[in-house]
Coordinates of C-alpha atoms and ligand atoms in Angstrom, one line a residue:
M1 CA -60.8 60.4 -4.9
Q2 CA -63.9 61.8 -6.5
D3 CA -64.0 65.6 -6.7
A4 CA -67.5 67.0 -6.5
S5 CA -66.5 70.0 -8.4
M6 CA -65.5 67.9 -11.4
V7 CA -68.6 65.7 -11.6
G8 CA -70.6 66.8 -14.7
R9 CA -67.5 68.6 -16.2
I10 CA -66.8 67.5 -19.8
C11 CA -63.1 67.2 -20.6
L12 CA -61.4 66.4 -23.8
V13 CA -57.8 65.2 -23.7
T14 CA -55.8 64.7 -27.0
G15 CA -53.1 62.1 -27.2
A16 CA -54.8 60.2 -24.4
T17 CA -53.7 56.8 -25.5
S18 CA -50.2 57.1 -23.9
G19 CA -48.0 59.0 -21.6
I20 CA -49.0 62.3 -20.1
G21 CA -52.3 62.4 -21.9
R22 CA -53.4 59.0 -20.7
A23 CA -52.3 59.7 -17.1
T24 CA -54.2 63.0 -17.2
A25 CA -57.3 61.3 -18.6
E26 CA -57.2 58.7 -15.8
G27 CA -56.9 61.5 -13.2
L28 CA -59.9 63.3 -14.6
A29 CA -61.9 60.1 -14.6
Q30 CA -60.9 59.3 -11.0
R31 CA -62.3 62.8 -10.1
G32 CA -65.6 61.9 -11.6
A33 CA -65.5 64.1 -14.8
T34 CA -66.9 63.0 -18.2
V35 CA -63.7 62.3 -20.2
W36 CA -63.3 62.1 -23.9
L37 CA -60.0 60.6 -25.1
A38 CA -58.9 61.7 -28.5
G39 CA -56.4 59.6 -30.4
R40 CA -55.5 58.2 -33.8
D41 CA -55.8 54.4 -33.2
A42 CA -59.3 53.0 -32.6
T43 CA -58.1 49.7 -31.2
K44 CA -55.6 51.2 -28.8
G45 CA -58.2 53.9 -27.9
A46 CA -60.9 51.3 -27.0
A47 CA -58.4 49.4 -24.9
V48 CA -57.3 52.6 -23.0
R49 CA -60.9 53.7 -22.6
D50 CA -61.8 50.3 -21.0
A51 CA -58.7 50.3 -18.8
I52 CA -59.5 53.8 -17.5
R53 CA -63.1 52.9 -16.9
A54 CA -62.0 49.9 -14.9
A55 CA -59.3 51.7 -13.0
S56 CA -61.4 54.7 -12.1
G57 CA -64.8 53.0 -11.8
N58 CA -66.1 55.9 -13.9
P59 CA -68.2 54.7 -16.9
L60 CA -68.2 58.2 -18.4
V61 CA -65.1 57.7 -20.5
E62 CA -65.3 57.7 -24.3
F63 CA -62.8 57.4 -27.1
L64 CA -63.0 59.7 -30.2
R65 CA -60.8 58.7 -33.1
A66 CA -58.9 61.4 -35.0
D67 CA -55.5 61.7 -36.5
L68 CA -54.7 65.2 -35.3
S69 CA -52.1 65.8 -38.0
S70 CA -55.0 65.9 -40.5
Q71 CA -57.0 69.1 -40.7
R72 CA -60.0 67.2 -42.1
E73 CA -60.0 64.8 -39.2
I74 CA -59.8 67.6 -36.7
R75 CA -62.9 69.2 -38.4
T76 CA -64.6 65.8 -38.2
L77 CA -63.7 65.5 -34.5
A78 CA -65.0 69.0 -33.8
A79 CA -68.3 68.1 -35.6
E80 CA -68.6 65.0 -33.4
L81 CA -68.0 67.1 -30.3
H82 CA -70.8 69.4 -31.4
Q83 CA -73.1 66.4 -31.9
R84 CA -72.4 65.0 -28.5
T85 CA -72.5 68.2 -26.4
D86 CA -73.4 71.9 -26.3
R87 CA -70.6 72.7 -23.9
L88 CA -67.0 71.8 -23.0
H89 CA -65.3 72.6 -19.7
V90 CA -61.7 71.4 -20.1
L91 CA -59.6 71.0 -23.3
V92 CA -56.2 69.5 -22.9
N93 CA -54.1 69.9 -26.0
N94 CA -51.4 67.3 -25.5
A95 CA -50.9 65.0 -28.5
G96 CA -47.4 65.6 -29.9
G97 CA -44.3 64.0 -31.2
I98 CA -40.9 64.6 -32.8
F99 CA -40.1 63.5 -36.3
F100 CA -36.5 62.6 -36.9
R101 CA -36.9 63.0 -40.7
R102 CA -38.9 65.8 -42.4
T103 CA -42.4 64.5 -42.9
L104 CA -45.4 66.0 -44.6
T105 CA -48.9 65.5 -43.4
V106 CA -51.9 64.8 -45.7
D107 CA -52.3 68.5 -45.9
G108 CA -48.7 69.0 -47.2
I109 CA -47.6 70.7 -43.9
E110 CA -44.4 69.8 -42.0
A111 CA -45.6 67.2 -39.5
T112 CA -44.1 68.7 -36.3
L113 CA -45.7 72.1 -36.9
A114 CA -49.0 70.4 -37.9
L115 CA -49.3 68.0 -34.9
D116 CA -47.5 69.9 -32.1
H117 CA -48.8 73.3 -32.9
L118 CA -51.4 73.7 -35.6
A119 CA -53.6 70.9 -34.2
Y120 CA -53.8 72.8 -30.9
V121 CA -54.8 76.0 -32.7
Q122 CA -57.4 74.3 -35.0
L123 CA -59.1 72.2 -32.3
T124 CA -59.2 75.0 -29.8
L125 CA -60.7 77.5 -32.2
A126 CA -63.2 74.8 -33.4
S127 CA -64.2 74.2 -29.8
L128 CA -64.3 77.8 -28.7
D129 CA -68.1 78.1 -28.8
L130 CA -68.4 74.9 -26.7
L131 CA -65.8 76.3 -24.2
T132 CA -67.6 79.6 -24.1
A133 CA -70.9 77.8 -23.3
G134 CA -69.1 75.7 -20.7
A135 CA -67.5 78.7 -19.0
P136 CA -65.8 78.8 -16.6
A137 CA -63.7 76.7 -18.9
R138 CA -60.0 75.8 -19.0
V139 CA -57.6 75.2 -21.9
I140 CA -54.3 73.5 -21.1
C141 CA -51.5 73.3 -23.7
V142 CA -48.7 70.8 -23.1
S143 CA -45.5 72.5 -24.2
S144 CA -42.0 71.6 -23.3
Q145 CA -38.9 73.1 -21.8
A146 CA -37.4 72.7 -25.3
E147 CA -39.2 75.9 -26.0
A148 CA -36.3 77.7 -24.4
S149 CA -34.1 77.0 -27.4
G150 CA -36.9 77.6 -29.9
R151 CA -37.2 80.4 -32.4
I152 CA -40.1 81.1 -34.7
D153 CA -38.6 81.2 -38.2
F154 CA -41.3 83.0 -40.1
A155 CA -39.2 82.9 -43.2
D156 CA -39.0 79.1 -43.1
L157 CA -41.7 78.0 -40.7
Q158 CA -41.9 74.5 -42.2
A159 CA -38.1 73.9 -42.4
E160 CA -38.0 73.6 -46.1
R161 CA -34.5 75.0 -46.3
S162 CA -33.0 72.9 -43.6
Y163 CA -34.5 70.4 -41.2
Q164 CA -33.2 69.5 -37.7
A165 CA -35.7 67.5 -35.7
F166 CA -35.0 69.1 -32.3
R167 CA -34.9 72.6 -33.7
V168 CA -38.3 72.1 -35.4
Y169 CA -39.7 70.5 -32.3
A170 CA -38.4 73.4 -30.1
Q171 CA -40.1 75.9 -32.5
A172 CA -43.4 74.1 -32.2
K173 CA -43.2 73.9 -28.4
L174 CA -42.4 77.7 -28.3
A175 CA -45.4 78.1 -30.6
N176 CA -47.6 76.4 -27.9
L177 CA -46.7 79.1 -25.4
L178 CA -47.1 81.9 -27.8
F179 CA -50.5 80.5 -28.9
C180 CA -51.6 79.9 -25.3
R181 CA -50.8 83.5 -24.2
A182 CA -52.5 85.0 -27.3
L183 CA -55.5 82.8 -26.6
A184 CA -55.6 83.8 -22.9
R185 CA -55.7 87.4 -23.8
R186 CA -58.5 86.9 -26.4
V187 CA -60.8 84.8 -24.3
A188 CA -60.4 86.5 -20.9
D189 CA -63.8 88.1 -21.2
R190 CA -65.5 84.7 -22.0
G191 CA -64.6 83.0 -18.7
I192 CA -62.0 80.8 -20.4
V193 CA -58.5 80.5 -19.0
A194 CA -55.6 79.1 -21.0
N195 CA -52.3 77.9 -19.4
A196 CA -49.4 75.7 -20.4
V197 CA -47.4 73.0 -18.9
T198 CA -43.7 72.8 -19.7
P199 CA -42.5 69.3 -18.5
G200 CA -38.9 68.5 -18.4
P201 CA -38.0 65.0 -19.4
V202 CA -40.9 62.5 -18.6
A203 CA -40.7 58.7 -18.8
T204 CA -43.2 58.1 -21.7
N205 CA -43.1 56.7 -25.2
F206 CA -42.1 60.1 -26.5
G207 CA -40.0 59.9 -29.7
G208 CA -40.8 56.3 -30.2
G209 CA -40.9 55.0 -33.7
R210 CA -38.9 53.5 -36.5
G211 CA -35.1 53.6 -36.8
V212 CA -32.4 53.8 -34.3
L213 CA -33.5 57.1 -32.8
G214 CA -37.0 55.9 -32.6
R215 CA -35.9 53.0 -30.4
I216 CA -33.3 54.9 -28.3
T217 CA -35.3 58.0 -27.5
P218 CA -38.0 56.5 -25.4
L219 CA -35.4 54.4 -23.5
L220 CA -33.5 57.6 -22.8
F221 CA -36.6 59.3 -21.5
R222 CA -37.4 56.3 -19.3
I223 CA -33.9 56.7 -17.7
I224 CA -33.7 60.4 -17.3
G225 CA -37.4 61.3 -17.2
R226 CA -39.7 61.9 -14.2
P227 CA -42.6 59.6 -13.6
V228 CA -45.5 60.4 -15.9
E229 CA -47.8 61.1 -12.9
Y230 CA -45.7 64.1 -12.0
A231 CA -46.4 65.8 -15.4
A232 CA -50.0 64.7 -15.3
A233 CA -50.4 66.3 -11.8
S234 CA -49.4 69.6 -13.3
V235 CA -52.1 69.3 -16.0
L236 CA -54.7 68.1 -13.5
R237 CA -54.0 71.0 -11.2
L238 CA -54.6 73.5 -14.0
A239 CA -57.7 71.5 -15.1
C240 CA -59.4 70.9 -11.7
D241 CA -58.0 72.9 -8.8
P242 CA -60.2 75.9 -7.8
A243 CA -57.0 77.8 -6.9
Y244 CA -56.2 78.0 -10.6
A245 CA -59.7 79.0 -11.8
T246 CA -58.7 82.5 -12.8
V247 CA -55.0 82.0 -13.5
T248 CA -54.3 82.5 -17.2
G249 CA -51.5 82.9 -19.7
K250 CA -49.0 81.2 -17.5
A251 CA -46.7 78.2 -17.7
F252 CA -46.3 75.6 -15.0
Y253 CA -44.4 72.4 -14.0
G254 CA -45.1 70.8 -10.8
E255 CA -46.9 73.3 -8.6
R256 CA -44.6 76.1 -9.6
E257 CA -45.3 78.7 -12.2
R258 CA -42.3 78.8 -14.5
T259 CA -40.7 81.8 -16.2
T260 CA -40.3 80.7 -19.8
S261 CA -38.0 82.1 -22.6
P262 CA -38.1 85.9 -23.3
Q263 CA -39.5 85.2 -26.8
S264 CA -42.5 83.4 -25.4
Y265 CA -43.8 86.6 -23.9
D266 CA -43.3 88.7 -27.1
V267 CA -46.8 89.9 -28.0
A268 CA -45.8 90.9 -31.5
I269 CA -44.5 87.4 -32.2
Q270 CA -47.6 85.9 -30.5
E271 CA -49.9 88.0 -32.8
Q272 CA -47.9 87.3 -36.0
L273 CA -47.9 83.6 -35.3
W274 CA -51.6 83.7 -34.5
Q275 CA -52.4 85.2 -38.0
V276 CA -50.1 82.7 -39.8
S277 CA -51.5 79.7 -37.9
V278 CA -55.1 80.6 -38.4
A279 CA -54.4 81.0 -42.1
L280 CA -52.6 77.6 -42.3
V281 CA -55.6 75.8 -40.7
G282 CA -58.2 77.8 -42.5
A283 CA -59.9 78.4 -39.1
D284 CA -62.9 80.5 -38.4
D285 CA -61.1 83.0 -36.1
D286 CA -63.8 83.5 -33.6
A287 CA -61.3 84.8 -31.1
R288 CA -60.0 87.7 -33.3
G289 CA -57.9 90.1 -31.2
Ligands
LIG1 N1 -42.0 62.9 -22.5 C1 -41.4 64.0 -22.4 O1 -40.2 64.1 -21.9 C2 -42.0 65.4 -22.7 C3 -41.3 66.5 -22.3 C4 -41.9 67.7 -22.7 C5 -43.1 67.8 -23.4 N2 -43.7 66.6 -23.7 C6 -44.9 66.8 -24.5 O2 -45.9 66.0 -23.9 C7 -46.9 65.7 -24.8 C8 -47.3 64.2 -24.7 O3 -46.2 63.4 -25.0 P1 -45.8 62.1 -24.1 O4 -44.5 62.4 -23.5 O5 -46.9 61.7 -23.3 O6 -45.5 61.1 -25.3 P2 -46.3 59.8 -25.8 O7 -46.3 58.8 -24.7 O8 -45.6 59.4 -27.1 O9 -47.8 60.3 -26.1 C9 -48.1 61.0 -27.3 C10 -49.6 60.9 -27.5 O10 -49.9 61.7 -28.7 C11 -50.6 60.8 -29.6 N3 -50.4 61.2 -31.0 C12 -49.2 61.2 -31.7 N4 -49.5 61.5 -33.0 C13 -50.8 61.7 -33.1 C14 -51.7 62.0 -34.2 N5 -51.2 62.2 -35.4 N6 -53.0 62.1 -33.9 C15 -53.5 61.9 -32.7 N7 -52.7 61.6 -31.6 C16 -51.4 61.5 -31.8 C17 -50.0 59.4 -29.3 O11 -50.9 58.4 -29.8 P3 -50.4 56.9 -30.0 O12 -50.7 56.3 -28.7 O13 -51.3 56.4 -31.1 O14 -49.0 56.9 -30.4 C18 -50.0 59.5 -27.8 O15 -51.3 59.3 -27.3 C19 -46.4 66.1 -26.2 O16 -47.0 67.3 -26.6 C20 -44.9 66.3 -25.9 O17 -44.3 67.3 -26.8 C21 -43.2 65.4 -23.4

């Protein structure tokens, strides 16, 4: 099902070695796009790249290794992007996870905030010149319905005082929406749209890892979750469908636009979070409001 409008479009998908990201990358490859898979594991990445090439018959699929919880590795990824291309048409910020114990990244930042939110910010801002050159371009941020119970705790953004994995995850997923809406506003005049997907439970490896919770969580999601293709279809619609070319600052699941939590529309919180996030990643804020 090649899509003539996607041939020649360059798409970067983070967290493309598993779950929603992998299914999205495969869908983009099937449509004939050039697809770059970003992930942290080179061996797994090469295997997924080969599998997607074989399944789609599209050779224009590459793997780029980067641990997106590391700011240095995101900078290196951005530098590699700039070596490979002078434009980018689609950026899917998807890599994410939940950490059942408070964990710090190599940069000393709480890992959920770093991976699920700050990586979206840093990679998007580092790619903004490429997206501008590729315009019309589309940014998609994979958030979660968990955002509804989220609150941005500016006094304790990194949960130093008390840590509850789901609360910290919900904060990061709310941050995805706040970032996406602030971004949409700032890049509207550049021909870039930014939208979010807020999947409900999806049958993926989400939450997998060590310990009892790391074993139980993916099993639970496999029982209660929708098929991964359903979530990927939402991302693919936003990435490819001409009907969404000018839609921006919205959240979707399935074909439907979704009303998200009241706090996710709060422009003051969006702006405060933008400033704090840009400072935390030391980004060149090319999209200053
Ligand atoms: N599944 C759900 O029910 C659900 C619901 C709402 C929202 N979401 C969101 O959907 C997104 C994708 O999750 P998923 O459900 O598809 O889970 P998944 O199957 O666990 O996929 C997560 C992806 O992120 C990658 N990743 C994790 N840490 C990374 C790091 N430090 N650097 C680079 N890549 C990293 C993983 O790489 P590896 O393959 O190396 O592990 C994997 O490719 C997340 O943002 C999640 O919050 C999921």
